Amino acid sequence: MLEKTLVDSIKQNHSLTQAQQLALGKFIDKGFPTSKWEEWKYASLKHLNEHNWQWSPETLSVKFPKPDWKQSAIIQTLNGNTHSEGALPQGIALLSVSEFMAQNPTFESVWKARNPILDQNSLYDLNEALVSDFAVLWVKKGVKIAEPLLHHYLVSGQQDTAVQSKIFIYLEEDSEITWFEQQRSESSHAILSNYVQEIWVSKNAHLTLIKDQDLQQSITHVDHTFIFQQESSLVDAFTFSINAAYLRNNLHFYIDGPQVVSNLNGLYIPGEDQLMDTHSVVDHRMPHSESNELYKGVLMGNATGVFNGKIFVRPDAQKTNAFQSCKNVLASDRATMSTKPQLEIWADDVKCSHGTTTGQLSDEALFYMRSRGISKATAQTLLLLAFVQQVIDKLAHAEIRAELSDKIVNKIQTSLGLTI
Amino acid sequence: MLLVKNLHARIGEKEILKGINLEVHAGEVHAIMGPNGSGKSTLASVLAGRSDYEVSEGSVEFFGKDLLDLSPEARAAEGLFLAFQYPVEIPGVSTTNFMKSAINEIRTYRGQDPMDAVQFLKMFKEKMAYVNIDQSLLSRALNEGFSGGEKKRNEIFQMAVLEPKLAILDETDSGLDIDALRIVAEGVNKLKTPQNATILVTHYQRLLDYIIPDFVHVLYKGKIVKSGNKDLALELEERGYDWIISALD
Ligand SMILES: Nc1ncnc2c1ncn2[C@@H]1O[C@H](COP(=O)(O)OP(=O)(O)O)[C@@H](O)[C@H]1O
Ligand SMILES: [Mg+2]
């Protein structure tokens, strides 16, 4: 059924390029991931087969409230269509990928050779099959913008809708931006939100990437973020997974030059009937680089959490420093967490360390706090907030930090209030 | 204010308290003494509401209310305080924030308005003087990396802030050098009023040189086997517990 509705709707709406047809064929062969696939063991998407999807999302026009902190630009991706609200700063352009490639002819072959790890990722194929021309945010050489670029990502539908979105961010040499992405939804219907974000970080460029994922309970959100880093570039990535029934993050870092620094910070706080799955890949392909992964999870209600952290250190990547930490608290007896660090090291002169823990709040601490008059829910909240603070504190931007902190406090308080 | 009748408590199959009777009135200081393992901390924990222990028999009234029916936080809001023998580390939560949460939840329980930041600051300053505690200690994660003496002083500081009607101090003297002991004891004495009461749990007489008890009880194998006035403590200091125990066995 999936195949028929998909093919029918595509025939009506698009003419596919050869590459798209190829991707579509791959997707139809594989179908949606099931728990039999190793990479989707705890996060099957079989339930997506039960919907009669609208594959052509409606066009949206939405005005978001402006935050009261200063941003350098507002860019919106509404049901897959990307545009900027107002002017962009000097040295930054938003254009279609075909225009971008026309202006950067030598880059096209580099781009085609980028080769991300797409093992078992049929959702990426689906995205590729249905997205023909996507937007590129182009940051020109040496352009440094202090105020964040605000990205509104929104999915919506009056019926069960599958939304494919894609955006490519290209940072030229010596450039620097902060990309703050608010991922949201507005729908009481089931939405499959399938989002691909690819980012090219050239020599000496610096990207701060912040994702605030706060979607409704009817949403299945799959985020593929693939970052390709060149020599001496720096990326500070933050993923705050706050709400959605199903949230999967495939966050990949491909380290393609020496002296690269990749920092991955993540916090997921699923509550009742929510699943959050992080699959990170850090692929050290070149020597003298460094990656730091700091993930924390608070699992409440009957939440499911998954963390799979792959680190590859290829034979050429001597003198690599790779560090990974994933710590989780089960704040409820009904919550579960699966962690799997996966290190594959082919170089001999490297420093790698990893550690994952999953525990509960200490009964001793809770009793001590309650004996002072602090209610159980407040005591749990205080301990959990102290636990997640380390990740929040790494955000340099004070207002964004405060905004996210409030949101996280709120979510934890509501979830504990509901489930105790 | 406190009326304990025939209190039995067990953990798993093991009965630890085997029929405790105790009556405490406003203005009184009671000392509970006894050798290690006799059940003193268990009694203190059961009164504060630790759920590891199952009360199998008996009753506890606190100002006429059934104490055993209340959650630990409600007991605190009703005016009960336990200074822990082993204060627990609370990672990432400063004493200041911890106390703000406690005060405001207790005030909500009592139908009072929350305290604002200015009121807190003023009150904290006053209370810090009681136990000679430093601001820097209060900004650190509670009990994390505190020395033994700092932990005990912090317990008394919390007591000063919460102004309980009944304070139970479990071995607050143990592990303190003589100066720290004096500071802690002075703090407790300053907090004494005709309206509140104190239960000192200790197995040394030392603390009782500084805080004079009205009653001294000896707890042994889960029962109060002897009660008397402050002279009993002195006698215990001199003769140990054996004369009481051998009279029993
Ligand atoms: N959590 C526990 N589990 C098992 N036994 C316990 C526990 N707590 C206390 N006990 C036992 O109960 C008895 C009384 O302990 P406790 O109340 O700590 O004595 P005290 O404070 O007088 O030294 C001891 O035999 C101790 O081993
Ligand atoms: Mg004890």
mmCIF file of C-alpha atoms and ligand atoms in Angstrom, chain B residues 11 14 16 35-42 53, ligand 1:
data_model
loop_
_atom_site.group_PDB
_atom_site.id
_atom_site.type_symbol
_atom_site.label_atom_id
_atom_site.label_comp_id
_atom_site.label_asym_id
_atom_site.label_seq_id
_atom_site.Cartn_x
_atom_site.Cartn_y
_atom_site.Cartn_z
ATOM 1 C CA ILE B 11 13.415 -3.716 58.145
ATOM 2 C CA LYS B 14 14.495 -7.905 61.235
ATOM 3 C CA ILE B 16 14.806 -3.187 65.215
ATOM 4 C CA PRO B 35 25.522 1.512 72.592
ATOM 5 C CA ASN B 36 26.079 1.284 68.844
ATOM 6 C CA GLY B 37 23.458 -0.717 67.005
ATOM 7 C CA SER B 38 20.776 -0.319 69.661
ATOM 8 C CA GLY B 39 18.342 1.416 67.280
ATOM 9 C CA LYS B 40 18.835 5.131 67.962
ATOM 10 C CA SER B 41 19.204 6.144 64.317
ATOM 11 C CA THR B 42 16.345 3.849 63.388
ATOM 12 C CA TYR B 53 11.365 0.873 57.804
HETATM 13 N N1 LIG C 1 18.930 -0.361 56.425
HETATM 14 C C1 LIG C 1 19.210 -1.353 57.296
HETATM 15 N N2 LIG C 1 19.258 -2.625 56.879
HETATM 16 C C2 LIG C 1 19.530 -3.635 57.741
HETATM 17 N N3 LIG C 1 19.774 -3.456 59.028
HETATM 18 C C3 LIG C 1 19.733 -2.210 59.511
HETATM 19 C C4 LIG C 1 19.448 -1.088 58.675
HETATM 20 N N4 LIG C 1 19.480 0.026 59.421
HETATM 21 C C5 LIG C 1 19.786 -0.378 60.661
HETATM 22 N N5 LIG C 1 19.933 -1.708 60.726
HETATM 23 C C6 LIG C 1 20.274 -2.493 61.909
HETATM 24 O O1 LIG C 1 19.461 -2.071 62.957
HETATM 25 C C7 LIG C 1 20.193 -1.993 64.170
HETATM 26 C C8 LIG C 1 20.087 -0.611 64.742
HETATM 27 O O2 LIG C 1 20.817 0.310 63.932
HETATM 28 P P1 LIG C 1 20.851 1.849 64.235
HETATM 29 O O3 LIG C 1 19.470 2.332 64.409
HETATM 30 O O4 LIG C 1 21.667 2.496 63.184
HETATM 31 O O5 LIG C 1 21.611 1.885 65.627
HETATM 32 P P2 LIG C 1 22.337 3.075 66.400
HETATM 33 O O6 LIG C 1 21.982 4.351 65.731
HETATM 34 O O7 LIG C 1 21.807 2.982 67.779
HETATM 35 O O8 LIG C 1 23.787 2.790 66.353
HETATM 36 C C9 LIG C 1 21.602 -2.417 63.841
HETATM 37 O O9 LIG C 1 21.732 -3.794 64.167
HETATM 38 C C10 LIG C 1 21.694 -2.214 62.360
HETATM 39 O O10 LIG C 1 22.592 -3.114 61.784
#
